[in-house]
Every structure is written in C-alpha cells, then in structure tokens.
C-alpha cells in the first residue's frame, strides 16, 4: 500500500475543509481526486506533503506514519502545487539542478528528465519566456527529480490550451507507468482521460471511490459528438448498435450505444459518408457524469 488515510480532519477556524477522509492508494494506481472548487482537494494534498502539520486522523505512507517520519516520507513523495510556482528568472536546466540540490542528490537525472519532458531545446532558456505548457513540463520534471514513488499533482492541467493539455496528459500517463499518481481536478473529462480510479470529494467528504472500469461496466456507452451542421436524428439512429440519439444542442448529439464495442470509428465513417465534419467526439460515462453534475449544478 502506498498510502492509507484514516479519518483525516482539517479545520481552518470555522471552515471544515476535510471532514473525516479515509482512503487507501495501491502502488501503481493513477487516481483522480475530483471535486468542485473548495471541496478540499488542495488541503488534502498539502497534508500529504507535510505542508500542514496540524490536523487530525492518521496517514500512513509506505508503512510510515506521516506525523512521525515526515522527512523520510518526503523523500518518496513528489508534489506539483496548484498554479506551479517557478522561479521565473532561472534557466530551465539551472532550475532543475537547483531542485536536485535541495534533495542533496548526488547524480540527479537532470538531463534524462529534460529529455523525457521534451525540454531539450529549452534547457538554456529563461523560465519566464516559456509558455504555460512548457512551464508545466518543468514543474513536472522538478516534482519527480528525486524519483519519488508517489506523485501528487494539484490540478496539473488547469489553464492549458487544448494542445498543451494533450502533451501534459501524455507525460502524466507516462509517469503512471512506474509511479503511484494522485492528481486533482475539477474537470470530469480529465479523470476519464488519465485515471484508472476516481475519488469524488465534496465539502470535505469522499462521496464516491470507484474503479473507472467498474463504472463503465454494465453502463450504457454514450458518445458525445458535434458536427459542422445539423443532421436528422433518424439518420444517426441507423448506425449499427445505436439505441437512441439525442440532439442536445444545435449540432451536438448524444449517441447511446448497445454493448461494449467502441463505436467511435463507426461514427467517423458515418460523418465521412455524409460529408460531415466532426468538431468534437468523446465518450461519456453516464453514472459518473450524473453524480458530478449533481454536485456542481
Ligand atoms: P479545492 O482545492 O478542492 O478547491 P481547498 O482544499 O483549497 O479546495 O479548500 C477547501 C476549503 O478550505 C475551502 O472552503 C477553502 O476556502 C478553505 N481553505 C483552504 N485553505 C485555507 C486556509 N489556508 N485558510 C482558511 N481557509 C482555507
Ligand atoms: Mg485546489
């Protein structure tokens, strides 16, 4: 077990930020902590990284008690804070070396990380001159410079443009191959794109903790698609395995599919055959969507 939390409570005066959070993370899991703003995500992460010393409950990381062996635990935990504060005047390579020095690493993998994070052409650039996406790569590299077992990422994709988003997701997925990852987000699609487990937190309490796979199983497959112009619902209905079609907005449709076969390729073919362009196409997860929309509406 990478992490066991028992009944963690954190108050800021009158504000009950965490109201008895219990959870366990297994080694190698990529877990999405999903919740609206103010749910308690950052507070929980700050506790795990030792930023807050005063809180109630128990946290065991790698079989060590967080309240007793913080230093040892911090050697194995990487953390990218919300908004990724960086020293803007530093140069990329210099900044990573600086982080390595903070951990007193003898042979820090600075060059390796520069390569892995796609920063080779940027290593001698000043951080402030780079785009948000590249800054995020630097933040990720710095967070794992000491090769932690558990990586905690607080809203790592918030504020990125669509291209940057895809690149950063790719890097996070790669991280998940040999590390336990706990990332927070207030965007449902983020969890569906990156995680194998979702924990929904609201008002300081966990209200759902499930494998995405088990949420998908037995649930209807829904594909959300927008075309560049309107098409008759009946025409979409004729695609194999389609059970129901809803025209949700002007050119947007929800297509309900029978069975588990991924029907996205069939939708592409349909669009092509009918001279339509696809502007958006994504799988939706009915139950998760319902729960989450209920929270945020
Ligand atoms: P999230 O990251 O899910 O958006 P936070 O963990 O930042 O939520 O905040 C949870 C709650 O605790 C919010 O009501 C927030 O206003 C409050 N809170 C967080 N940090 C502090 C603080 N340092 N002092 C007072 N209240 C805080
Ligand atoms: Mg937050």
Coordinates of C-alpha atoms and ligand atoms in Angstrom, one line a residue:
X1 CA 0.0 0.0 0.0
X2 CA 1.4 3.4 -0.9
X3 CA -1.0 5.4 1.2
X4 CA -3.5 4.8 4.0
X5 CA -5.6 7.6 5.3
X6 CA -7.9 7.2 8.3
X7 CA -10.4 9.8 9.2
X8 CA -8.4 12.9 8.3
X9 CA -10.0 16.1 9.6
X10 CA -8.7 19.6 8.9
X11 CA -10.3 22.8 10.0
X12 CA -9.4 26.4 9.3
X13 CA -11.2 28.2 12.1
X14 CA -14.9 27.7 11.4
X15 CA -14.2 26.2 8.0
X16 CA -14.3 22.4 8.0
X17 CA -12.0 21.7 4.9
X18 CA -11.8 18.0 5.5
X19 CA -14.4 16.2 7.5
X20 CA -13.1 12.6 8.0
X21 CA -11.4 11.5 4.9
X22 CA -10.3 7.8 4.7
X23 CA -8.8 6.1 1.6
X24 CA -6.0 3.8 0.5
X25 CA -3.9 4.0 -2.6
X26 CA -2.2 0.9 -4.0
X27 CA 1.1 1.0 -5.7
X28 CA 0.9 1.9 -9.4
X29 CA -2.6 3.4 -9.3
X30 CA -3.4 6.6 -11.1
X31 CA -6.1 8.1 -9.1
X32 CA -8.2 11.2 -9.8
X33 CA -9.3 13.3 -6.9
X34 CA -12.3 15.0 -8.5
X35 CA -14.3 17.8 -6.9
X36 CA -15.7 21.3 -7.3
X37 CA -13.7 24.3 -6.1
X38 CA -13.5 24.4 -2.4
X39 CA -14.1 20.7 -2.0
X40 CA -10.8 20.1 -0.1
X41 CA -8.6 18.7 -2.7
X42 CA -5.6 21.0 -2.2
X43 CA -5.9 20.8 1.6
X44 CA -5.7 17.0 1.4
X45 CA -2.6 17.2 -0.8
X46 CA -0.9 19.8 1.4
X47 CA -1.4 17.4 4.4
X48 CA 0.2 14.6 2.5
X49 CA 3.2 16.6 1.5
X50 CA 3.8 17.8 5.0
X51 CA 2.8 21.5 4.4
X52 CA 0.2 21.4 7.2
X53 CA 1.4 20.0 10.5
X54 CA -1.8 20.4 12.5
X55 CA -4.6 18.0 11.5
X56 CA -6.5 15.1 13.0
X57 CA -6.5 11.5 11.9
X58 CA -3.8 9.1 10.6
X59 CA -1.8 9.0 7.4
X60 CA 0.5 6.1 6.6
X61 CA 2.7 6.3 3.6
X62 CA 4.9 3.4 2.6
X63 CA 4.3 1.9 6.0
X64 CA 5.5 5.0 7.8
X65 CA 3.4 7.4 10.0
X66 CA 3.3 10.9 8.4
X67 CA 3.2 12.5 11.8
X68 CA 6.4 10.7 12.9
X69 CA 8.5 10.2 9.9
X70 CA 7.8 13.2 7.6
X71 CA 11.3 13.6 6.3
X72 CA 11.7 10.0 5.2
X73 CA 8.3 10.1 3.6
X74 CA 9.1 13.4 1.8
X75 CA 12.0 11.6 0.1
X76 CA 9.4 9.4 -1.7
X77 CA 6.8 11.9 -2.5
X78 CA 6.8 14.3 -5.4
X79 CA 4.5 17.3 -5.4
X80 CA 3.4 19.8 -8.1
X81 CA 1.4 22.5 -6.4
X82 CA -1.6 24.3 -7.9
X83 CA -0.5 27.1 -10.2
X84 CA 3.0 25.7 -10.4
X85 CA 5.1 28.4 -8.9
X86 CA 8.5 28.6 -10.5
X87 CA 11.5 30.9 -10.2
X88 CA 10.9 32.8 -13.4
X89 CA 14.4 34.3 -13.6
X90 CA 16.1 30.9 -13.5
X91 CA 17.0 28.9 -16.6
X92 CA 15.4 25.6 -17.1
X93 CA 18.4 23.3 -16.5
X94 CA 19.6 25.5 -13.7
X95 CA 16.2 25.3 -12.0
X96 CA 16.1 21.5 -12.2
X97 CA 19.7 21.3 -10.8
X98 CA 18.6 23.7 -8.0
X99 CA 15.7 21.3 -7.1
X100 CA 18.1 18.4 -7.2
X101 CA 20.4 20.2 -4.8
X102 CA 17.5 20.7 -2.4
X103 CA 17.2 17.0 -2.1
X104 CA 21.0 16.7 -2.0
X105 CA 21.0 14.3 -4.9
X106 CA 24.5 13.0 -5.9
X107 CA 23.6 12.1 -9.5
X108 CA 20.4 13.9 -10.3
X109 CA 18.7 12.8 -13.6
X110 CA 18.6 16.4 -14.9
X111 CA 19.5 15.6 -18.5
X112 CA 17.2 12.5 -18.5
X113 CA 14.3 14.4 -17.3
X114 CA 15.0 17.2 -19.8
X115 CA 14.8 14.6 -22.5
X116 CA 11.7 12.8 -21.1
X117 CA 9.8 16.0 -20.7
X118 CA 10.6 17.3 -24.2
X119 CA 12.7 20.2 -22.9
X120 CA 15.9 19.6 -24.8
X121 CA 15.5 22.7 -27.0
X122 CA 14.6 24.8 -23.9
X123 CA 17.1 23.9 -21.3
X124 CA 19.1 27.1 -21.7
X125 CA 16.0 29.3 -21.8
X126 CA 14.8 31.6 -19.0
X127 CA 11.6 30.1 -17.5
X128 CA 9.6 33.3 -17.8
X129 CA 10.0 33.2 -21.6
X130 CA 8.2 29.9 -21.9
X131 CA 4.5 29.0 -22.5
X132 CA 2.3 27.7 -19.8
X133 CA 2.6 24.2 -21.2
X134 CA 6.4 24.2 -21.1
X135 CA 6.3 25.7 -17.6
X136 CA 4.1 22.8 -16.6
X137 CA 6.7 20.3 -18.0
X138 CA 9.3 22.0 -15.9
X139 CA 7.1 21.7 -12.9
X140 CA 6.5 18.0 -13.5
X141 CA 10.3 17.4 -14.0
X142 CA 11.0 19.2 -10.7
X143 CA 8.4 17.2 -8.9
X144 CA 10.0 13.9 -9.8
X145 CA 13.7 14.9 -9.7
X146 CA 14.2 12.6 -6.7
X147 CA 12.4 9.7 -8.3
X148 CA 9.5 9.6 -5.8
X149 CA 7.2 6.6 -5.5
X150 CA 4.1 8.7 -5.1
X151 CA 3.5 11.8 -7.2
X152 CA 0.9 14.3 -6.1
X153 CA -0.3 16.7 -8.8
X154 CA -2.7 19.5 -7.9
X155 CA -4.7 20.5 -10.9
X156 CA -1.9 19.8 -13.3
X157 CA -3.8 20.6 -16.5
X158 CA -5.9 23.6 -15.4
X159 CA -5.4 26.6 -17.7
X160 CA -3.7 24.8 -20.5
X161 CA -4.8 25.2 -24.1
X162 CA -6.0 22.0 -25.9
X163 CA -2.6 21.1 -27.5
X164 CA -0.7 21.7 -24.3
X165 CA -3.3 19.7 -22.5
X166 CA -2.8 16.6 -24.7
X167 CA 1.0 16.9 -24.3
X168 CA 0.8 17.2 -20.5
X169 CA -1.7 14.3 -20.3
X170 CA 0.7 12.2 -22.2
X171 CA 3.5 12.9 -19.8
X172 CA 1.3 12.2 -16.8
X173 CA 0.3 8.9 -18.3
X174 CA 3.9 8.0 -18.8
X175 CA 4.5 8.9 -15.1
X176 CA 1.7 6.5 -14.1
X177 CA 3.6 3.6 -15.7
X178 CA 6.0 3.3 -12.8
X179 CA 4.7 5.5 -10.1
X180 CA 1.6 5.9 -8.0
X181 CA -0.1 9.1 -9.1
X182 CA -2.7 11.2 -7.2
X183 CA -4.0 14.1 -9.2
X184 CA -6.7 16.6 -8.5
X185 CA -9.1 18.2 -11.0
X186 CA -12.4 19.8 -11.1
X187 CA -12.9 18.5 -14.7
X188 CA -14.6 15.1 -15.1
X189 CA -13.0 14.5 -18.6
X190 CA -9.6 14.8 -17.0
X191 CA -10.3 11.8 -14.8
X192 CA -11.7 9.8 -17.7
X193 CA -8.6 10.6 -19.8
X194 CA -6.0 9.8 -17.3
X195 CA -7.0 7.8 -14.3
X196 CA -8.0 4.2 -13.5
X197 CA -9.8 5.2 -10.4
X198 CA -11.8 8.2 -9.3
X199 CA -12.4 9.6 -5.9
X200 CA -15.1 12.3 -5.8
X201 CA -14.8 14.7 -2.9
X202 CA -17.3 17.3 -1.9
X203 CA -17.4 19.7 1.1
X204 CA -14.5 17.8 2.7
X205 CA -16.1 14.3 2.4
X206 CA -15.5 11.5 -0.1
X207 CA -18.8 10.6 -1.7
X208 CA -17.6 8.1 -4.3
X209 CA -14.5 5.9 -4.7
X210 CA -14.5 3.6 -7.7
X211 CA -12.5 2.0 -10.5
X212 CA -13.4 3.6 -13.8
X213 CA -13.6 0.2 -15.3
X214 CA -16.4 -0.9 -12.9
X215 CA -18.3 2.3 -13.6
X216 CA -18.2 1.6 -17.3
X217 CA -19.2 -2.0 -16.9
X218 CA -22.9 -2.5 -17.3
X219 CA -23.4 1.1 -18.0
X220 CA -24.5 2.4 -21.4
X221 CA -21.9 3.7 -23.7
X222 CA -22.7 7.3 -24.7
X223 CA -20.8 9.1 -27.3
X224 CA -21.0 12.9 -27.5
X225 CA -20.4 14.3 -30.9
X226 CA -20.7 17.6 -32.7
X227 CA -20.8 18.0 -36.4
X228 CA -20.4 21.1 -38.5
X229 CA -24.1 21.1 -39.5
X230 CA -27.3 19.6 -38.4
X231 CA -28.3 16.1 -39.4
X232 CA -31.5 14.2 -38.9
X233 CA -31.5 12.1 -35.7
X234 CA -33.1 9.3 -37.6
X235 CA -30.0 9.1 -39.9
X236 CA -27.7 8.7 -36.9
X237 CA -30.1 6.1 -35.5
X238 CA -29.2 3.8 -38.5
X239 CA -25.6 3.4 -37.4
X240 CA -25.2 -0.2 -36.1
X241 CA -25.8 -0.7 -32.3
X242 CA -27.2 2.7 -31.8
X243 CA -30.1 2.6 -29.5
X244 CA -31.1 6.2 -29.0
X245 CA -29.9 9.6 -30.2
X246 CA -30.5 13.0 -28.5
X247 CA -29.9 16.3 -30.2
X248 CA -28.6 18.2 -27.2
X249 CA -27.6 21.5 -28.8
X250 CA -27.6 22.9 -32.3
X251 CA -25.2 20.5 -33.9
X252 CA -24.5 18.4 -30.9
X253 CA -25.7 14.9 -30.3
X254 CA -25.6 12.2 -27.6
X255 CA -25.5 8.8 -29.1
X256 CA -26.4 5.9 -26.9
X257 CA -24.9 2.6 -27.9
X258 CA -25.8 -1.0 -27.1
X259 CA -23.0 -3.2 -25.9
X260 CA -19.3 -2.5 -25.2
X261 CA -17.8 -2.3 -28.7
X262 CA -16.2 1.1 -29.2
X263 CA -18.3 2.7 -31.8
X264 CA -16.3 5.8 -32.4
X265 CA -14.8 4.5 -35.7
X266 CA -18.3 3.9 -36.9
X267 CA -19.2 7.5 -36.1
X268 CA -16.2 8.7 -38.1
X269 CA -17.3 6.6 -41.1
X270 CA -20.8 7.9 -40.8
X271 CA -19.6 11.5 -40.8
X272 CA -17.4 10.9 -43.8
X273 CA -20.2 9.1 -45.7
X274 CA -22.5 12.1 -45.1
X275 CA -20.0 14.8 -45.9
X276 CA -20.0 16.0 -42.2
X277 CA -17.0 17.2 -40.2
X278 CA -16.6 16.1 -36.6
X279 CA -15.9 19.0 -34.4
X280 CA -15.9 17.1 -31.1
X281 CA -16.1 13.4 -30.2
X282 CA -15.9 11.9 -26.8
X283 CA -17.1 9.0 -24.7
X284 CA -19.2 9.9 -21.7
X285 CA -19.7 8.0 -18.6
X286 CA -23.3 8.1 -17.6
X287 CA -23.2 7.4 -13.9
X288 CA -20.1 9.5 -13.1
X289 CA -21.5 12.3 -15.1
X290 CA -24.8 12.2 -13.2
X291 CA -23.1 12.3 -9.8
X292 CA -20.7 15.0 -10.7
X293 CA -23.3 17.2 -12.4
X294 CA -25.5 16.9 -9.4
X295 CA -22.6 18.3 -7.3
X296 CA -21.6 21.2 -9.4
X297 CA -25.0 22.4 -10.6
Ligands
LIG1 P1 -10.0 22.7 -3.5 O1 -8.6 22.5 -3.7 O2 -10.8 21.5 -3.6 O3 -10.6 23.8 -4.4 P2 -9.3 23.7 -0.9 O4 -8.7 22.5 -0.3 O5 -8.3 24.7 -1.4 O6 -10.3 23.2 -2.0 O7 -10.2 24.4 0.2 C1 -11.2 23.7 0.9 C2 -11.9 24.7 1.9 O8 -11.0 25.1 2.9 C3 -12.4 25.9 1.2 O9 -13.6 26.3 1.8 C4 -11.3 26.9 1.4 O10 -11.9 28.2 1.4 C5 -10.8 26.5 2.8 N1 -9.4 26.8 3.0 C6 -8.4 26.3 2.3 N2 -7.2 26.8 2.7 C7 -7.5 27.6 3.7 C8 -6.7 28.5 4.5 N3 -5.3 28.4 4.5 N4 -7.3 29.3 5.4 C9 -8.7 29.3 5.5 N5 -9.5 28.5 4.8 C10 -8.9 27.7 3.9
LIG2 MG1 -7.3 23.4 -5.0

